[in-house]
XYZ file of C-alpha atoms in Angstrom:
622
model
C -64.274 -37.683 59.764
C -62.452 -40.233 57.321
C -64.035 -42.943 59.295
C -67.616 -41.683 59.708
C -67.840 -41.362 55.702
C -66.716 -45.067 55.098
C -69.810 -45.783 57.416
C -72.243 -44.017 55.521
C -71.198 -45.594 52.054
C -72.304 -48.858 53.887
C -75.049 -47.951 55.254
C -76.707 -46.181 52.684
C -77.686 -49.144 50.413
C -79.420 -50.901 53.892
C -81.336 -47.447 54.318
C -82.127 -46.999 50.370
C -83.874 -50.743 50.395
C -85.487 -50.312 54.271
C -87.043 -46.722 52.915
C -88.381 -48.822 49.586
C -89.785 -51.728 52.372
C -91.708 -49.143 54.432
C -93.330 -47.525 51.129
C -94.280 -50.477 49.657
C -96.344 -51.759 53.139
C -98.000 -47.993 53.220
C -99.118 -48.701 49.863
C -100.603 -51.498 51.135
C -102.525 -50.302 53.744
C -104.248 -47.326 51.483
C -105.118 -50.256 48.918
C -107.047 -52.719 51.669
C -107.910 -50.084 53.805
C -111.429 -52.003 54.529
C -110.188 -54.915 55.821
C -108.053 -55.637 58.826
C -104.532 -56.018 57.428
C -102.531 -58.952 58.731
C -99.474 -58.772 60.619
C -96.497 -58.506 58.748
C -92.940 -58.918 60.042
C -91.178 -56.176 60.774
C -89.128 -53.773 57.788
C -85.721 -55.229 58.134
C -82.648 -52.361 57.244
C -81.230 -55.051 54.843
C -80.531 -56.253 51.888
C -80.692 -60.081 52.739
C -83.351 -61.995 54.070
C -86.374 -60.462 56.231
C -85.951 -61.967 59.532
C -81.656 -62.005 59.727
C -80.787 -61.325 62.748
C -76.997 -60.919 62.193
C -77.205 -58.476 59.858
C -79.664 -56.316 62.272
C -77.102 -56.951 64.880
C -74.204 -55.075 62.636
C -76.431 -52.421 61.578
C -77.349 -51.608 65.256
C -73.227 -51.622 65.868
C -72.187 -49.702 62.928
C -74.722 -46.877 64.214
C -73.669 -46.865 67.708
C -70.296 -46.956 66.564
C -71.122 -44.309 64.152
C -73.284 -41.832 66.924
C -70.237 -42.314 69.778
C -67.350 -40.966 67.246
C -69.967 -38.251 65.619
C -70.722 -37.605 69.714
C -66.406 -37.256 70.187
C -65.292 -35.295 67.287
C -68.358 -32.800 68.242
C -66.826 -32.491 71.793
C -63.620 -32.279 70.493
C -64.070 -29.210 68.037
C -66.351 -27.327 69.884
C -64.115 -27.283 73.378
C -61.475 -26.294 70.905
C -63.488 -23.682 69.463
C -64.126 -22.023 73.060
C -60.589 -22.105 73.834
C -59.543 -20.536 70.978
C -62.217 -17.795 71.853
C -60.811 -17.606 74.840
C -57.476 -17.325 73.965
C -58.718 -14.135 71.759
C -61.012 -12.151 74.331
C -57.783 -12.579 76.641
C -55.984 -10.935 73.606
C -58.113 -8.025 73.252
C -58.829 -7.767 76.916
C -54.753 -7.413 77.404
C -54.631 -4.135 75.209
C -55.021 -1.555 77.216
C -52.467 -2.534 79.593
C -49.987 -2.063 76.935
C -50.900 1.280 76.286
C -51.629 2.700 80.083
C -47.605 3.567 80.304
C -47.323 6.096 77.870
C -50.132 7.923 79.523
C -48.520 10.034 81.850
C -50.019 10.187 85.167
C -50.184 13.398 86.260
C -52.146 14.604 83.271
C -55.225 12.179 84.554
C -57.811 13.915 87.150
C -57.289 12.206 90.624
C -60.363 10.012 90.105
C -59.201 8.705 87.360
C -55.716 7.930 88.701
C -57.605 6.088 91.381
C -59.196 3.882 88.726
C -55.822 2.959 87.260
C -55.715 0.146 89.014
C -58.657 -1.613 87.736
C -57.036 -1.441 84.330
C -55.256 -4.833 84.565
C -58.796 -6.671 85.223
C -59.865 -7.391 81.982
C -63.903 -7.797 82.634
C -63.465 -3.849 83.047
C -61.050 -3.098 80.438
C -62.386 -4.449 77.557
C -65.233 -2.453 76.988
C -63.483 0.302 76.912
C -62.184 -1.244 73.465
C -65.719 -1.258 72.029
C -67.099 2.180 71.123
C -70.278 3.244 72.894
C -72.806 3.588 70.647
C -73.687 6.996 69.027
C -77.150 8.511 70.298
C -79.385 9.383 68.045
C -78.961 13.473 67.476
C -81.848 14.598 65.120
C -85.123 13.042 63.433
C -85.435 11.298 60.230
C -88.282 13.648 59.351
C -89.554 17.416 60.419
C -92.820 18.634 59.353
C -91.017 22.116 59.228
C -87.671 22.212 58.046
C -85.227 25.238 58.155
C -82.170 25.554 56.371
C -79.700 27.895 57.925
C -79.854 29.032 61.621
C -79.564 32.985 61.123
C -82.587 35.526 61.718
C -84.302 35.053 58.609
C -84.695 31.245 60.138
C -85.617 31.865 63.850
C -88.351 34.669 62.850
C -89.921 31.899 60.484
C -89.452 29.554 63.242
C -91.646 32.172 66.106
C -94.067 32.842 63.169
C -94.411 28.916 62.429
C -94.904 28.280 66.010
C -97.628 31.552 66.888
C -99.820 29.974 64.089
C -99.235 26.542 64.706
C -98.852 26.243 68.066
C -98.072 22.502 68.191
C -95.537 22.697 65.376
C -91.708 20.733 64.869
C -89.629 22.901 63.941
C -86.116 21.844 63.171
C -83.637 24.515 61.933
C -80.300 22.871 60.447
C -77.287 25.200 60.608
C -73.287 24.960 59.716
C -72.612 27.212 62.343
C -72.034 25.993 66.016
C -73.822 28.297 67.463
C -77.860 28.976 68.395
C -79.632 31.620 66.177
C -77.928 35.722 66.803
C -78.079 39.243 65.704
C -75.405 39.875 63.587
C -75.259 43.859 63.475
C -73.746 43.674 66.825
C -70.668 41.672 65.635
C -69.660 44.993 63.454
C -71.309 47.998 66.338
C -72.322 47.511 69.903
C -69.603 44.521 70.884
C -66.551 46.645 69.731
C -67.448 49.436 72.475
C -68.277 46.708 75.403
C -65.613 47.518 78.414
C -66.111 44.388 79.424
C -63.061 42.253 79.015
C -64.515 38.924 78.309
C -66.628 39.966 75.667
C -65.518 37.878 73.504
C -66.875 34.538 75.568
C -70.268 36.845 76.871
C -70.850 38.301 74.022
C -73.145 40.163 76.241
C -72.851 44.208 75.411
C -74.224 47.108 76.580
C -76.284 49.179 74.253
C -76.424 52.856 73.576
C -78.083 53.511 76.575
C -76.414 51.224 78.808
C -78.113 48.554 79.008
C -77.310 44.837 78.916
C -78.395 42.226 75.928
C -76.894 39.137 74.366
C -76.606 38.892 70.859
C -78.452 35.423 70.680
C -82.657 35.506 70.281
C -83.176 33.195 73.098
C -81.163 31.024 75.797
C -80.290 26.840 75.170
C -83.800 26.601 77.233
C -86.096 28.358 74.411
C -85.427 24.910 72.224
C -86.009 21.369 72.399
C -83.198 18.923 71.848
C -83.198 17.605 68.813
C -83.447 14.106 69.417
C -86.280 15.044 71.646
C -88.303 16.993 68.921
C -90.765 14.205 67.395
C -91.364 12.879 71.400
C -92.508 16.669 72.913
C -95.888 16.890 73.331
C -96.723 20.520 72.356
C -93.722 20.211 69.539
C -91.115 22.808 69.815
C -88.026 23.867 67.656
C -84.491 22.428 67.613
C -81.965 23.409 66.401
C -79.063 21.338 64.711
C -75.804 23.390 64.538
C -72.276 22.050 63.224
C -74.341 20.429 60.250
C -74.902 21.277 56.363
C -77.258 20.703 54.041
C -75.393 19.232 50.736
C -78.263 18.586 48.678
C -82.088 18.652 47.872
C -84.154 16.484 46.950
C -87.521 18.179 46.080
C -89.368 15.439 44.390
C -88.553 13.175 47.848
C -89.026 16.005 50.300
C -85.902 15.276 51.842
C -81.835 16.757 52.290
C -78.798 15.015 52.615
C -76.302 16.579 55.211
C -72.490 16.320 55.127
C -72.453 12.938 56.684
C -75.100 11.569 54.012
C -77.666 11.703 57.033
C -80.857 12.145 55.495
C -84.193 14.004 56.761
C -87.169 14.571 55.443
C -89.754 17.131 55.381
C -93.368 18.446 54.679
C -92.713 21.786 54.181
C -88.741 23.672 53.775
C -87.460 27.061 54.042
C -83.814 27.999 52.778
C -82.588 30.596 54.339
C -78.681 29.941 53.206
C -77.512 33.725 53.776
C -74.734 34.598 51.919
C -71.176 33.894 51.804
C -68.363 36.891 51.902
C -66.862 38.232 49.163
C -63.110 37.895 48.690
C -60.767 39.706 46.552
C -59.078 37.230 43.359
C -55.669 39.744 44.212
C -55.913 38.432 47.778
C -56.783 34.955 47.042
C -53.899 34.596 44.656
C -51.002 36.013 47.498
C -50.894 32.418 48.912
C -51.043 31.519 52.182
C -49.083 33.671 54.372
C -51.562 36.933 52.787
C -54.507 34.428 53.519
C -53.839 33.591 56.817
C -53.844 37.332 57.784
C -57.099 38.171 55.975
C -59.906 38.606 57.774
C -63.467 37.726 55.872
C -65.875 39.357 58.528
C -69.249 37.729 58.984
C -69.388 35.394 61.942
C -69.132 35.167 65.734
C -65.700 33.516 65.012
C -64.593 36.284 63.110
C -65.624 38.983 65.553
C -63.090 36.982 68.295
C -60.452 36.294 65.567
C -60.429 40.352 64.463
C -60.615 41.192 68.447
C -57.344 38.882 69.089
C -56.135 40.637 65.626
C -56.319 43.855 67.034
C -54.830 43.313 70.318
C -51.647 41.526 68.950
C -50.787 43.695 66.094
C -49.861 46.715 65.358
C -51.661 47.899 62.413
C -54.982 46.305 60.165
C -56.298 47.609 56.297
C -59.902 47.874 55.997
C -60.709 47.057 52.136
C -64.212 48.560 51.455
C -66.131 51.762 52.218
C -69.777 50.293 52.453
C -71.590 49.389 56.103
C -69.588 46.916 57.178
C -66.475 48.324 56.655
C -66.821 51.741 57.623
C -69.011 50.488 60.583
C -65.518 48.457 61.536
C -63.367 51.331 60.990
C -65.226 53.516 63.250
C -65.103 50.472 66.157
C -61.408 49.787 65.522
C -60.381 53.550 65.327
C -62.139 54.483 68.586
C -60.161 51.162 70.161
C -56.844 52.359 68.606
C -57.263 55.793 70.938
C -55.963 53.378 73.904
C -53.406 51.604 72.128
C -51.159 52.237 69.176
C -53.202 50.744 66.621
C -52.681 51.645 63.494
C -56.514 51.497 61.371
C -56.392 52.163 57.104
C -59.605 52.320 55.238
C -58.971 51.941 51.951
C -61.869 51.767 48.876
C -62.722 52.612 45.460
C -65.034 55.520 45.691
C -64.800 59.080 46.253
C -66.191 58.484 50.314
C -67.645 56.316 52.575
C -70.935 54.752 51.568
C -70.094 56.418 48.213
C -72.415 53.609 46.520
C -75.556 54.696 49.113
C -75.185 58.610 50.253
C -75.202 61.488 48.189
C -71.702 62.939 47.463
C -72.023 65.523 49.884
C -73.289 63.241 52.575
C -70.448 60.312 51.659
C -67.713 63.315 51.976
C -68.929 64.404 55.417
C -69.073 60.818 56.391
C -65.661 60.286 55.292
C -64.551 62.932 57.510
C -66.835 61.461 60.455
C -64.469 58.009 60.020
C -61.074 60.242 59.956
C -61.881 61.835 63.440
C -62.135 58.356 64.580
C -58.948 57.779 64.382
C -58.961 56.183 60.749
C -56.559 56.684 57.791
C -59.187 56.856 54.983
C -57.624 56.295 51.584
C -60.165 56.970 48.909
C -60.264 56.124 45.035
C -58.357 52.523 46.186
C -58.075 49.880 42.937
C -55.908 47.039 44.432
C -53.684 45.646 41.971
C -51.758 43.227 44.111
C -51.350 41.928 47.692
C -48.169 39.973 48.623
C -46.287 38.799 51.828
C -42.643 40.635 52.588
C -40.671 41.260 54.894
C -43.386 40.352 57.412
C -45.854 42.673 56.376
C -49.074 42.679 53.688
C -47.924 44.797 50.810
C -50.721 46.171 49.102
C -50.136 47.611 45.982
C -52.621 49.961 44.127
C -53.004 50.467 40.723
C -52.247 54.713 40.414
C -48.716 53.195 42.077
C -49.173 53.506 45.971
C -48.259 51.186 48.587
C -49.715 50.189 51.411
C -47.972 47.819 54.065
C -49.810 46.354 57.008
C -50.030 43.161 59.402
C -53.561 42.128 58.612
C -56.646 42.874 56.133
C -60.503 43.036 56.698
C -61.872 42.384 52.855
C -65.619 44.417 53.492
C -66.833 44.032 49.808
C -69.767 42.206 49.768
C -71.677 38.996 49.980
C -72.678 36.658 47.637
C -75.850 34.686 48.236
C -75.494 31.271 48.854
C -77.030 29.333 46.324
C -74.981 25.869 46.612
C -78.415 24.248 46.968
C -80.024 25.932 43.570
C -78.614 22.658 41.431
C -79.632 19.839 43.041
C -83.058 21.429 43.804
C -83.822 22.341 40.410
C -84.540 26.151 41.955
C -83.450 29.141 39.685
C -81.130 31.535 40.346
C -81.802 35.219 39.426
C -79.139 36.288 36.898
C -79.420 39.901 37.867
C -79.578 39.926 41.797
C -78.248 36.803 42.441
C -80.085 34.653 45.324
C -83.053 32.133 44.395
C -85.668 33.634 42.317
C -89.222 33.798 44.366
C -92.453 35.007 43.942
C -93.897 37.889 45.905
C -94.834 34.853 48.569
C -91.259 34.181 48.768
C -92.244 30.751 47.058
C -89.558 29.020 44.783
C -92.140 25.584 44.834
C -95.258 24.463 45.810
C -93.448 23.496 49.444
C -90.383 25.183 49.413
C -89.858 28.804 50.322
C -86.885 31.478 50.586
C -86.319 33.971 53.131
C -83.130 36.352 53.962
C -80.183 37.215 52.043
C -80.383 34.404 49.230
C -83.474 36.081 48.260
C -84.014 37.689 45.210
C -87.849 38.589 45.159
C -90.478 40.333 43.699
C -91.788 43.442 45.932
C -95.184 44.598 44.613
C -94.216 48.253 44.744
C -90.236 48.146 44.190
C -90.287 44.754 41.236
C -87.721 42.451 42.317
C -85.012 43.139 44.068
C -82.208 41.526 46.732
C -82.226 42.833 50.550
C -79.230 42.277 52.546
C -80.048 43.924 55.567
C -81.498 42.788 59.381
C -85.527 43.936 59.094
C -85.441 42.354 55.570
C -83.769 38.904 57.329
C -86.797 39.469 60.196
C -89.429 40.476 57.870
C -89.353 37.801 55.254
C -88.390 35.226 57.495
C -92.045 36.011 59.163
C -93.668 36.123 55.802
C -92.169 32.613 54.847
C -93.162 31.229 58.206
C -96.814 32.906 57.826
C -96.846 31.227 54.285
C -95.453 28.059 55.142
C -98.232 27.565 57.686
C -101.308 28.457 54.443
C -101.065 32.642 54.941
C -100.464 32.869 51.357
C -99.366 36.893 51.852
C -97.724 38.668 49.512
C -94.556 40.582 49.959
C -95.908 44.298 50.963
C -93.685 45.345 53.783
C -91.065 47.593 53.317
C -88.753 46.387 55.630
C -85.738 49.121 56.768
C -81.956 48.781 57.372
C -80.117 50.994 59.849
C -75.821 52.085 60.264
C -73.617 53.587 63.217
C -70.887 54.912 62.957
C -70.373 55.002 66.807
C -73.123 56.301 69.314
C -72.707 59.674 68.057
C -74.129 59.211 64.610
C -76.454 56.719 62.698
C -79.125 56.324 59.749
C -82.326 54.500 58.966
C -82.515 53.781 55.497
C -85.945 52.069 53.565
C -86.837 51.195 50.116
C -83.905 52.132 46.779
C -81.614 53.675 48.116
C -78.618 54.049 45.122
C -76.331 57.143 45.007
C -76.765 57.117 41.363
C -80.854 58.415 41.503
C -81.954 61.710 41.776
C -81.803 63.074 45.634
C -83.203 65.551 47.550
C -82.014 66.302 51.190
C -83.709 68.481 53.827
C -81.511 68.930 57.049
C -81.573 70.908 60.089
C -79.276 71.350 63.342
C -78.483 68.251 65.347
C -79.229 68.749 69.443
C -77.650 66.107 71.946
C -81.203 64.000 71.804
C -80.167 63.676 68.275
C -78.087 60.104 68.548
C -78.429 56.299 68.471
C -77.430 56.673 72.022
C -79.882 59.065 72.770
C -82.781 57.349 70.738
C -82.242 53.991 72.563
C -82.295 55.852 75.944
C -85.735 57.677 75.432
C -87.266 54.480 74.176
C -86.936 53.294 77.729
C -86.397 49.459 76.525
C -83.134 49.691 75.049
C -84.345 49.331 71.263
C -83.611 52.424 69.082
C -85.648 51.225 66.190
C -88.605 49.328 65.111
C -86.350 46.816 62.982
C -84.969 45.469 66.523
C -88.129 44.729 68.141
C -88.960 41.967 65.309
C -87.574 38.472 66.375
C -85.627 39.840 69.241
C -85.313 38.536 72.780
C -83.808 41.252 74.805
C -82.276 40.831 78.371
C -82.536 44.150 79.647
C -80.259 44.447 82.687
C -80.138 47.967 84.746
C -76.946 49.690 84.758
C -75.833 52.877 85.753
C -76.058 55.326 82.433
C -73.074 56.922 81.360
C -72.928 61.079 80.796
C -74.379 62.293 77.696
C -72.174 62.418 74.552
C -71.290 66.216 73.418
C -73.166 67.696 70.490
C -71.064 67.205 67.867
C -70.486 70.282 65.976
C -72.031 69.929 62.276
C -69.868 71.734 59.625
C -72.555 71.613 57.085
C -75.130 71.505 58.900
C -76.137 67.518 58.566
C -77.186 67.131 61.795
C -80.278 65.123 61.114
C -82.299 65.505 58.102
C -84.282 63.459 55.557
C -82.721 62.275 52.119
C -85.218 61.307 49.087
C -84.027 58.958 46.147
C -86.187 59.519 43.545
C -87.160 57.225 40.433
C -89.627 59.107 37.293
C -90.384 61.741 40.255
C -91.627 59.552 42.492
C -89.818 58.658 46.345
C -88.412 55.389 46.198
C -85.950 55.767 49.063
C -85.351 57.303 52.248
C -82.480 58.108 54.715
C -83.472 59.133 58.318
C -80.271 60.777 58.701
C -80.136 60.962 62.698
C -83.818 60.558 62.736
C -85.435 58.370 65.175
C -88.561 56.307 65.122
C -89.844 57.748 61.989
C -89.729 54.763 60.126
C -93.523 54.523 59.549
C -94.030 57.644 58.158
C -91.316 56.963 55.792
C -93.221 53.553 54.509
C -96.115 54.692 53.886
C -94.528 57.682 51.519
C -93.273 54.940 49.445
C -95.927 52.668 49.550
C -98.255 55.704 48.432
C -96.360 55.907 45.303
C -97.125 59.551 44.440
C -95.295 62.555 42.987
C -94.846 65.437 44.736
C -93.947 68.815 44.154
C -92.397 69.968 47.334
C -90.488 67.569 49.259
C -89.583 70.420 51.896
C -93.669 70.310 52.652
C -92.993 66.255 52.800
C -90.074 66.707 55.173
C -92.060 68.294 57.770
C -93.917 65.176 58.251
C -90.950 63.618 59.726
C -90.302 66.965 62.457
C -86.630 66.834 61.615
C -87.198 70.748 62.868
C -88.382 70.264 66.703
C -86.405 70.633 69.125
């Protein structure tokens, strides 16, 4: 390299004054372009004489020279480059041979043991040191864009799709798993005799027959890297992913993994996260790790386990959930020695819902299951001794268990409210919505995070299944240019077993005004029963809305016994009344009444005789 740059600093004064030759002749021949120009010897590259030959002759040499060791040294680095890059694929492709012993043999299938072989030959090997390159699993954009995969979010997704036929729909959930009912996790699932529930999660209703909890199969949706390729569109659903933030002046969300999709139109349907006790979440870890937070499919296989392998669980809350849980776990603690406490601040179960009377004959409904209700319960502390939960209560009694259920409520999940600029109602919680469930001109909100403004009712929150069904469909309606308003009273329904349930609609608060009208339960006077004369295996109107049912025929089991009503609250019809007008209803045991009871409250009027009103309902036929 030394040598080549001593050539150049000789050559370059022979090249400066050859390059000055040549211009000056061009010159020439623009300036006497008319006239034949005569010959001229030949540019010489030197600085002597025009016409010496020796100094041509040493130019000519010095380049040869020059070309031939330029021509070597180019040889020489680049075969020493390839060796070198041989030397390091050889490297790389020798890893995995290292490696291969500590993999014990017998742990490989038989075809791969077969392979093992091969392993030494590195044109197989070293690919296997390169990753495979990750497949595309969603779009970078969806016309219609769902956030959360529960039943607010699939019934926007059928109503989407029956007025846009050719629709992408692409529902985004946390969850792993495809769009389900939840009621079932806390009723029908906890009475399946089938053993592998748990993995089915197939159960048999009321009247024996067969459903899963999830709306449709994996074959009702289109992959999700196949959604902006089907020809008719579709919906897809992408589980095991979150939505972090929102941006709404973009039309697009980031996800955990700072993907980013856009969107034409969005729906949040968040749901709502459970409620935990501060006494519990300040135990520490031993108390947390035995606390049960019920609201998933994961926690309906974690509380099975729980109450297979232990020997007594506390139930802290008296509302649906928790009395609906302490019903399933008491009847299951008849075969085994299960020990099941209920344990809650009021004066009975549903104490914040029923009437007084109705919440102290419910109470004694959950002790004949098999429950230990403990009413007027303030928890003061929870701590980990001796192996057991200690809860402590604040009038001085002690409880001691191996696990907890906390059944106290959800809290809307609003994580999304900041970076979206959407407000958050300070009353109900949830995102605040007009009666089109419209929080901007292209976003909507459906479900549980909720808070919206019913023409009839003002606004309000609805944590129940119809309302998730319901609104979801009125979003989806909307989203596609509907522009409905929220009219629909949509319903919520309880069992506490097959023997006994309620259908509840509009305000219903323990705190208004009531008026009840009962009359003598017969044995057609169930959820069991209901289901079993509807012939489809759907006991109320609220489950035919976004549902895909499986019926299977099975043999139906005998009739439940009458049970025998103390007080005579068979079945019967409870009014909640607001300035003298109906805005509430309890179908106490009542079936498939439901429309009768909307279109009292819808109505709006005053009456004077609510016996007269009961009648409607023919709580008094046999």
């Amino acid at each position: 390299m030394w040598t080549c740059k001593n050539l150049w600093k000789k050559l370059a004064p022979l090249a400066r004054s050859s390059s000055t030759l040549c211009r000056q002749n061009a010159r020439g021949v623009l300036l006497n372009n008319e006239r034949r120009l005569p010959l001229v010897p030949q540019a010489h590259m030197s600085s002597g004489t025009p016409g010496s030959r020796g100094d041509n002759n040493l130019y000519y040499l010095l380049v040869g020279a020059t070309c031939v060791g330029g021509g070597f040294y180019a040889y020489r680095t680049i075969k020493g480059d390839k060796e070198r890059y041989q030397e390091r694929i050889n490297e790389i492709a020798s890893r995995p041979n290292k490696v291969v012993p500590e993999q014990p043999i017998t742990e490989a299938p038989g075809e791969q043991a077969a392979e093992t072989p091969q392993a030494a030959e590195p044109a197989t090997v070293a690919p296997a040191e390169v990753p495979a390159p990750t497949p595309v699993e969603f779009p970078s954009h969806a016309p219609y864009l769902l956030i959360g995969g529960g039943t607010a979010s699939f019934a926007a997704a059928r109503s989407i799709r029956a007025r846009d036929p050719g629709a992408r729909v692409l529902i985004i959930t946390d969850e792993p798993d495809l769009p389900y009912m939840r009621p079932p996790l806390s009723k029908e699932l906890w009475f399946s005799d089938d053993p592998s529930v748990v993995d089915t999660l197939r159960f048999k209703q009321w009247n024996g027959k067969e459903r899963s909890i999830y709306f449709q199969p994996p074959s009702f949706y289109v992959s999700p890297q196949d959604l902006e390729k089907v020809e008719n569109g579709g919906v897809a659903v992408l589980t095991g992913k979150k939505v972090v933030h929102m941006d709404v002046r973009g039309n697009k969300v980031t996800l955990s993994d700072d993907t980013e999709i856009s969107y034409d139109k969005c729906l949040i349907a968040t749901g709502g996260i459970p409620r935990n006790l501060q006494v519990i979440e300040r135990a520490g870890e031993e108390v947390t790790k035995r606390t049960t937070l019920f609201r998933k499919v994961e926690d309906f296989k974690a509380l099975d386990k729980v109450s297979r392998d232990t020997k007594s669980i506390t139930i802290i809350g008296g509302g649906f959930l928790g009395s609906e849980l302490a019903c399933a776990l008491g009847r299951r603690s008849a075969d085994s020695d299960l020990e099941v406490i209920q344990m809650f601040p009021e004066k009975g179960n549903m104490g914040k819902v029923l009437p007084e009377y109705l919440s102290n004959w419910t109470t004694a409904k959950v002790k004949s299951e098999g429950v230990a209700v403990i009413t007027e319960a303030l928890v003061k502390a929870v701590s980990f001794k001796d192996g057991k939960v200690e809860i402590k209560l604040k009038d001085g009694r002690v409880v001691k268990t191996d696990h907890i259920v906390a059944a106290v409520g959800l809290e809307p999940s609003v994580e999304l409210a900041k970076s979206a600029g959407l407000e958050v109602d300070s009353d109900f919680g949830g995102f605040r919505v007009n009666a089109e469930l419209q929080a901007r001109s292209n976003i909507w909100v459906a479900g549980d995070a909720a808070c919206f403004y019913d023409i009839r009712l003002g606004r309000r929150r609805v944590e129940h299944h119809d309302h998730a069904v319901v609104s979801g469909r009125l979003a989806g309606e909307n989203m596609t240019g509907a522009n409905k308003p929220y009219w629909h009273q949509s319903m919520f329904w309880s069992d506490l077993g097959p023997d006994v349930g309620y259908e509840a609609i509009g305000i219903v608060d323990s705190s208004l005004p009531t008026v009840g009208v009962f009359a003598k339960a017969t044995a057609k006077d169930t959820p069991k029963a209901a289901t079993e004369k509807s012939g489809t295996g759907i006991r109320s109107e609220s489950e035919t809305e976004g549902t895909a049912s499986s019926p299977v025929a099975s043999s139906t089991p005998e009739p439940p016994p009458v049970l025998e009503q103390k007080d005579n609250y068979g079945k019967g019809v409870i009014f909640y009344l607001r300035d003298k007008v109906v805005v509430g209803i309890i179908l106490w045991n009542v079936f498939n009444r439901m429309p009768v009871a909307r279109k009292i409250i819808k109505d709006g009027e005053e009456h004077a005789d609510l016996n007269e009103v009961a009648k409607l309902f023919n709580i008094h036929d046999d």
